[in-house]
Coordinates of C-alpha atoms and ligand atoms in Angstrom, one line a residue:
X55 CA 98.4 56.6 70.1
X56 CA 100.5 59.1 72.7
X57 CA 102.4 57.8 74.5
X58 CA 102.2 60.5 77.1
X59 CA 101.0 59.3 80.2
X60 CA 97.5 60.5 81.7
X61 CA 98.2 62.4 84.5
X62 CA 95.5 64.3 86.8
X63 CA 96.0 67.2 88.6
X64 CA 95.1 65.2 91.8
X65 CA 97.9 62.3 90.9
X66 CA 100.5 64.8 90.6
X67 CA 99.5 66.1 93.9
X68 CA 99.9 63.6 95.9
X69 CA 103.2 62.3 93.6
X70 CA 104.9 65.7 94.6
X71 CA 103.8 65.5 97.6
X72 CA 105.6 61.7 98.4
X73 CA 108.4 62.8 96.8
X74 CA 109.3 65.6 98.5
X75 CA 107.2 65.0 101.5
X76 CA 107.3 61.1 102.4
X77 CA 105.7 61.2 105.5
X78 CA 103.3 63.9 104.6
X79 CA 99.5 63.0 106.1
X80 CA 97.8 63.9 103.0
X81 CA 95.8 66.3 104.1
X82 CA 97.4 69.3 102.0
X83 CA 96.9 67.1 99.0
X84 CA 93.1 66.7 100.3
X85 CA 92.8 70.5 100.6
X86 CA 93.8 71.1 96.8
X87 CA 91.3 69.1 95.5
X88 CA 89.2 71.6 97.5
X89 CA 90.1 74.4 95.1
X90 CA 89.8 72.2 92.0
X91 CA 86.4 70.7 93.2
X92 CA 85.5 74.5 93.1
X93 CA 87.5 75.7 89.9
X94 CA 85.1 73.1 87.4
X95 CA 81.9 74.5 89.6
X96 CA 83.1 77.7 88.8
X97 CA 84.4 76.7 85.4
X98 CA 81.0 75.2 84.2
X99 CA 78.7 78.6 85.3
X100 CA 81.6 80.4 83.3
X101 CA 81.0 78.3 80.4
X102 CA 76.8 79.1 80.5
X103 CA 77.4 83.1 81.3
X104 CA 75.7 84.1 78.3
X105 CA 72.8 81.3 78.0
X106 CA 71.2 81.7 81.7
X107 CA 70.3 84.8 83.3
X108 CA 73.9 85.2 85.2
X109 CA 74.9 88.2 83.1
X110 CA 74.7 91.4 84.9
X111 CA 74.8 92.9 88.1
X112 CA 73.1 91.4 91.1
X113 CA 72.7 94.3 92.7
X114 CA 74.8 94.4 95.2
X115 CA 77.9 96.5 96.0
X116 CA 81.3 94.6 97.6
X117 CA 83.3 95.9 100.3
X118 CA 85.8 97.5 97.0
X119 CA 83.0 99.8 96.1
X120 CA 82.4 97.5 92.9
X121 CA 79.3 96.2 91.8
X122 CA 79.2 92.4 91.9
X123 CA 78.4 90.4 89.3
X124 CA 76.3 86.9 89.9
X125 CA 79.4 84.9 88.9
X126 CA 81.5 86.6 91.4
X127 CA 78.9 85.6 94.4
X128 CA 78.6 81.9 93.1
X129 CA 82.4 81.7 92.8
X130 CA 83.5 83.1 96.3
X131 CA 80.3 80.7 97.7
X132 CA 81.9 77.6 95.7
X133 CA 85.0 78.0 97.2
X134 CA 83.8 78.8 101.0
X135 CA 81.8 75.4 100.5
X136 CA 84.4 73.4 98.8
X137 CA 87.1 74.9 100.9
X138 CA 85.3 75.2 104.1
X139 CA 84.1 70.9 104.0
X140 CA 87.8 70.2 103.8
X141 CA 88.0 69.5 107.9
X142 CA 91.4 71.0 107.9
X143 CA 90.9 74.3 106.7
X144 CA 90.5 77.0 109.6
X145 CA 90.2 80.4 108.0
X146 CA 89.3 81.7 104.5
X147 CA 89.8 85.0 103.2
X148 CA 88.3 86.2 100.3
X149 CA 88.3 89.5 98.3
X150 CA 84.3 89.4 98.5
X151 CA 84.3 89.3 102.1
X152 CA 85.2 91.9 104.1
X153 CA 86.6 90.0 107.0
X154 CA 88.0 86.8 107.5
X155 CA 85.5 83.9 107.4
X156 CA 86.4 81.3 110.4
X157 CA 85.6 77.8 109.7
X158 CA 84.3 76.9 113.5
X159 CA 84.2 73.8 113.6
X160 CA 88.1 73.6 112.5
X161 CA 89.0 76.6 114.2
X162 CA 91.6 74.8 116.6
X163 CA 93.1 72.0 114.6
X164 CA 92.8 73.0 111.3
X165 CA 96.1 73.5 109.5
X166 CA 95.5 75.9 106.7
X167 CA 94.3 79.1 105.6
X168 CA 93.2 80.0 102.7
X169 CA 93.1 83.5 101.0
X170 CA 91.4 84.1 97.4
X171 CA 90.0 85.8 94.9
X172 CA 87.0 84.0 93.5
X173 CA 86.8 85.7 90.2
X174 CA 89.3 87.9 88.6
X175 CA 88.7 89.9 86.3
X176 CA 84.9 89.8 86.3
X177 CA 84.4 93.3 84.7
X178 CA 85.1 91.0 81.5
X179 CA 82.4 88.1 82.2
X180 CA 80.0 90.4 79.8
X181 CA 82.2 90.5 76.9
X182 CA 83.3 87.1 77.2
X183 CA 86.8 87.4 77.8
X184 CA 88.5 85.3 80.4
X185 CA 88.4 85.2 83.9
X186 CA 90.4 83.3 86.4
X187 CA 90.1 82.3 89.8
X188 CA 93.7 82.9 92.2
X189 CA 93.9 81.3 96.1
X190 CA 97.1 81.8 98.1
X191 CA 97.5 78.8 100.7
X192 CA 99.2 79.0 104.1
X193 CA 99.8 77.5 107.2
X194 CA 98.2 78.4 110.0
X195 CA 100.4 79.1 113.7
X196 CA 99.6 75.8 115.4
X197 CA 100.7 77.3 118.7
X198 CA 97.6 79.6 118.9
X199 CA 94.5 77.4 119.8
X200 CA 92.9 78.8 117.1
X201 CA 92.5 81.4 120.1
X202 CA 93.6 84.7 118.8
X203 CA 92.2 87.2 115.7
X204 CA 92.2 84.9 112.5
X205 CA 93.1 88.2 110.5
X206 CA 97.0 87.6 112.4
X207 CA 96.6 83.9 111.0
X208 CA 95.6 85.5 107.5
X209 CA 98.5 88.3 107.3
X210 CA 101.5 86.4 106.8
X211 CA 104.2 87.7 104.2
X212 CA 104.1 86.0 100.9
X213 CA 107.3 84.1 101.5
X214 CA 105.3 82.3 104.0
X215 CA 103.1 80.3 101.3
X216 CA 102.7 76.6 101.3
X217 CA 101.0 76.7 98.0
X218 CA 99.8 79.2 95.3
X219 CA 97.9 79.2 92.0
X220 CA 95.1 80.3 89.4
X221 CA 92.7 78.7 87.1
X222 CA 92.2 80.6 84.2
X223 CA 88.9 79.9 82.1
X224 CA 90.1 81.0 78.9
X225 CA 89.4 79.2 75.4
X226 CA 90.4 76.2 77.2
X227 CA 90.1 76.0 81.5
X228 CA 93.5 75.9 83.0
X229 CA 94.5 75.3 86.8
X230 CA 98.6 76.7 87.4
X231 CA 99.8 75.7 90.6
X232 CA 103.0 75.4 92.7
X233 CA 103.8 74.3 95.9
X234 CA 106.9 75.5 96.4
X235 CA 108.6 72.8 93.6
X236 CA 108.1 74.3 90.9
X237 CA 105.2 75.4 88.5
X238 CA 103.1 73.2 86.4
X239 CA 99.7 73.7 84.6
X240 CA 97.0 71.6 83.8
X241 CA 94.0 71.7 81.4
X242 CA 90.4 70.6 81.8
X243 CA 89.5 68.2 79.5
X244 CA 85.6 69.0 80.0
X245 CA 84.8 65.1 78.2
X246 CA 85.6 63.8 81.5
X247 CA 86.4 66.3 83.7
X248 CA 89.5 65.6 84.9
X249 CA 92.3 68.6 84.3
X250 CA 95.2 66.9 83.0
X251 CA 98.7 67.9 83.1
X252 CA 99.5 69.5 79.8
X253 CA 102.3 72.0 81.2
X254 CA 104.9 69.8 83.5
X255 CA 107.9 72.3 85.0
X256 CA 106.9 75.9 83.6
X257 CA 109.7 77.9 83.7
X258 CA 109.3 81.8 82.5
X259 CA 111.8 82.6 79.3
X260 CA 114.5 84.7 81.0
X261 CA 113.3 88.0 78.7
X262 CA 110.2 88.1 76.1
X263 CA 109.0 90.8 73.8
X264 CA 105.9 91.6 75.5
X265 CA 104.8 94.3 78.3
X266 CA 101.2 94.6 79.1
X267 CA 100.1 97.4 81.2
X268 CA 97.3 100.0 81.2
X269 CA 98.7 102.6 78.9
X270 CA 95.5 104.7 79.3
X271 CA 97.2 105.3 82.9
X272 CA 100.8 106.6 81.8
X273 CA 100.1 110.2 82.3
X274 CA 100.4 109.2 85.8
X275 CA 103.0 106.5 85.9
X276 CA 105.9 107.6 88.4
X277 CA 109.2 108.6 86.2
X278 CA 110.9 105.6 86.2
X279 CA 108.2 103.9 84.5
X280 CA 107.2 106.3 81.6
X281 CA 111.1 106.1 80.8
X282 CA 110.9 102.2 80.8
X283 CA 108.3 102.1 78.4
X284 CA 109.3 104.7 76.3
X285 CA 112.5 102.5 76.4
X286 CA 110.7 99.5 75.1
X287 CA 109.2 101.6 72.5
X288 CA 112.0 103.2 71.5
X289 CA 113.7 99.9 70.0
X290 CA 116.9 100.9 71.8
X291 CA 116.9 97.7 74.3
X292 CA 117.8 96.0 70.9
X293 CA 114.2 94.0 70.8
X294 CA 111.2 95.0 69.1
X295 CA 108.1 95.3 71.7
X296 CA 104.7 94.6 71.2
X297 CA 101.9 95.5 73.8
X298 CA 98.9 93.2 75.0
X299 CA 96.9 94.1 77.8
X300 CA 93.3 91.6 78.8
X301 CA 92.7 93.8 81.8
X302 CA 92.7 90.5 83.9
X303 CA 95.3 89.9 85.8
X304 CA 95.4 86.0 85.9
X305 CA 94.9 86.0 81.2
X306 CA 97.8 88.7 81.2
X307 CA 99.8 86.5 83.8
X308 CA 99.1 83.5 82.1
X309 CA 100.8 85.0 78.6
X310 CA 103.2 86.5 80.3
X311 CA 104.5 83.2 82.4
X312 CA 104.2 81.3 79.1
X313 CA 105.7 83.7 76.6
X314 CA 107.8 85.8 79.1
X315 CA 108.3 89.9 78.9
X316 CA 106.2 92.0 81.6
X317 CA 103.3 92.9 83.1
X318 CA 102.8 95.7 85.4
X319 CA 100.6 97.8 87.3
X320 CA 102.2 100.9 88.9
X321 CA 100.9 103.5 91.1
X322 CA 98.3 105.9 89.1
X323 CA 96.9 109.0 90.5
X324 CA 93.7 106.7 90.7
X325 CA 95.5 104.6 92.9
X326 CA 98.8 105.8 94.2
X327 CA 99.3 102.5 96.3
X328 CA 99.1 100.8 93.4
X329 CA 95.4 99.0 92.6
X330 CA 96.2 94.6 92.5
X331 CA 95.7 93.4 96.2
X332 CA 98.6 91.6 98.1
X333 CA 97.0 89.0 99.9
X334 CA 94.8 87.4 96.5
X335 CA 96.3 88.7 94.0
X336 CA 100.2 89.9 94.2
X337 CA 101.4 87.4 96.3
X338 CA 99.8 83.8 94.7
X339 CA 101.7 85.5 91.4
X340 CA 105.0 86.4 92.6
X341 CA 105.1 82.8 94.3
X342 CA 104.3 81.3 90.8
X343 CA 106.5 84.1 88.7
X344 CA 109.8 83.5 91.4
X345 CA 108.9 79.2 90.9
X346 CA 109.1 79.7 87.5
X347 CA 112.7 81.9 87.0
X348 CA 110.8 85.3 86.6
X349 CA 110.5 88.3 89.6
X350 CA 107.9 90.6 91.2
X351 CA 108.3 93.5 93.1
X352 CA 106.6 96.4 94.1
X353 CA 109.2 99.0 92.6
X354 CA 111.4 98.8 95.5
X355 CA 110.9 95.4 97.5
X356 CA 110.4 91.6 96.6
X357 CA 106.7 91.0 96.6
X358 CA 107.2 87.9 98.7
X359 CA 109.1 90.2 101.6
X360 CA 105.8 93.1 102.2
X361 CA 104.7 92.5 106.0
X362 CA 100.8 92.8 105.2
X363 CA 99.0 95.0 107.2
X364 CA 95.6 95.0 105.5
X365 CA 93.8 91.7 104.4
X366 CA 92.2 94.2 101.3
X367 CA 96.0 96.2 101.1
X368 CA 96.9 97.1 97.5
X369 CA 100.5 97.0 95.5
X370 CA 101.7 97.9 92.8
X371 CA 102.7 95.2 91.0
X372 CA 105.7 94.6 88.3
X373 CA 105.8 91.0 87.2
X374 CA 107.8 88.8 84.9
X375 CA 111.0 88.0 83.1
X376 CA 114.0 88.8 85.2
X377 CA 115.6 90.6 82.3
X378 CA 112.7 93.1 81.9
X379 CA 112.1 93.5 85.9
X380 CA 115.8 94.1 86.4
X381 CA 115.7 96.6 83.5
X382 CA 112.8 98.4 84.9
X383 CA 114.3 98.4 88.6
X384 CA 117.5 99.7 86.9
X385 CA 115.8 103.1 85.8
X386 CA 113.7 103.2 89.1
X387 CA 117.0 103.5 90.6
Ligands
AHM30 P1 89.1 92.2 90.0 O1 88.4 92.0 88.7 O2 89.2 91.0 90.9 O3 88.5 93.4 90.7 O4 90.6 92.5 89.7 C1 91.2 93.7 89.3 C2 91.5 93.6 87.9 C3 92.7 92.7 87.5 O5 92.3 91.5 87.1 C4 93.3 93.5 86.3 O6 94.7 93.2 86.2 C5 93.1 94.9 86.7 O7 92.0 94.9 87.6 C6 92.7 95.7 85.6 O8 92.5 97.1 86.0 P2 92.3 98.3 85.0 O9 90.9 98.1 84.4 O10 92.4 99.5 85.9 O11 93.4 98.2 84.0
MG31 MG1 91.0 90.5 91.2

């Protein structure tokens, strides 16, 4: 028999949490069993996508433009109910909602906000490829009475995060998560429904052989980034490349914290700002790449450093190794 020990996502919690925190309340550790509570709802719907009649569109077009699927309607609603039940939660955020929701009846003493994207990814639901879900936590100003606009309490630079992670539902369901000491990763074990710690201290290799981007998009790449990859191509940093690309952010984040090398989405002529959103998406993963050894950035600045302006502002986004990053920044130069 291992010898491991059984360790639950909520155990380590509330370990980390004594250690670093002794006199903490609890109530952080409270809130993240929010998000997990909501990550198996989600995960079991995922798991039935193709038996009940979930598949498709429910007719209804999201504040992106984008047609929204069922799943993405039951995961955002799974998380505003797990999330919002927490009594110390003031104000959500989500990337289905086109405002910021206010929990009332927290409104002045709740602690947190929480900013998410229920399900990432979802144009692959139908072809059964994996989706994730990504929440961004932070505190809110406890000097404001809960008074003022809850988009000021929402736009808060990335550095700013008390917590960050994903769960990915993949061939197995994975929840990634850091609070600030480092990034460890759990898996569901569905017999009992507990998600277990299978990934203690993640760190990102310093370089990998791996970029991932949307190649159908270099046409429109800015300079710098055509030359990178036709840098990696070429052989001539000394390491042979491959390319993998999911076209969801959290499974091509996932691979790449794991196995290192870089993922990126630049500016396209689709998208000169760049497509990945700051608040849900960019941020949570440049708080979990920079926990783990690897860097984000947006071409020119730290991810963590943008001053939000937007709660639905897009980046581009250039994540990973340190080795690749730098090598990218290098040309951009
Ligand atoms: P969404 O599914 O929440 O709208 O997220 C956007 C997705 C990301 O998961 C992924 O990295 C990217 O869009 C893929 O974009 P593209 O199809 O342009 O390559
Ligand atoms: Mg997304």
């Amino acid at each position: 028999m291992s010898t491991t020990p059984l360790l639950t996502v909520q155990q380590h919690i509330l370990e980390e949490q004594r250690r670093h925190y002794p006199h903490a309340s609890g109530e952080f550790s409270w809130l993240l069993s929010g998000i997990t509570l909501a990550a198996k709802m989600v995960e079991s719907r995922v798991r039935r996508a193709g038996l009940s009649d979930i598949l498709g569109t429910a007719g209804q077009t999201n504040i992106q433009g984008e047609t929204v699927q069922k799943l993405d309607v039951y995961a955002n609603q799974a998380l505003l109910y797990c999330l919002g039940k927490r009594g110390n939660v003031a104000v959500m955020a989500s990337e289905e909602d086109a405002e910021p929701i206010v929990v009332e009846r927290d409104r002045s003493h709740g602690r947190y906000v929480v900013v998410f994207d229920p399900l990432d990814g979802s144009s692959n639901i139908d072809v059964n490829v994996s989706v994730g879900t990504i929440f961004s936590i932070l505190r809110r100003d406890p000097d404001d009475g809960g008074t003022r606009d809850p988009l000021k309490d929402v736009l808060q630079p990335g550095h700013k995060q008390v917590a960050a992670g994903y769960t990915v539902y993949g061939s197995s369901t994975m929840l990634v998560y850091t609070a600030g000491h480092g990034v460890h990763g759990f898996t569901l074990d569905p017999s009992i429904g507990a998600f277990l710690i299978s990934h203690p201290d993640i760190t990102m290799p310093p370089s990998g052989s791996i970029y991932s981007v949307n190649e159908a998009n270099a046409d429109s790449f800015p300079e710098g980034y055509r030359d990178f990859l036709a840098r990696l191509r070429s052989g001539g940093t000394g390491r042979v490349y491959s390319s993998r690309y999911i076209g969801s952010l959290v499974a091509d984040f996932h691979r790449t914290l794991l196995k290192g090398g870089i993922f990126l989405y630049p500016p396209t002529r689709q998208h000169p700002g760049g497509k990945l959103r700051l608040m849900y998406e960019a941020n949570p993963i440049a708080f979990l790449a920079e926990q783990a050894q690897g860097k984000a950035t947006d071409g020119t600045r730290r991810i963590l450093d943008i001053v939000p302006e937007g709660l639905h502002q897009r980046t581009p986004l250039i994540v990973g190794s340190a080795e690749e990053v730098e090598m990218l920044l290098g040309l951009m130069r």
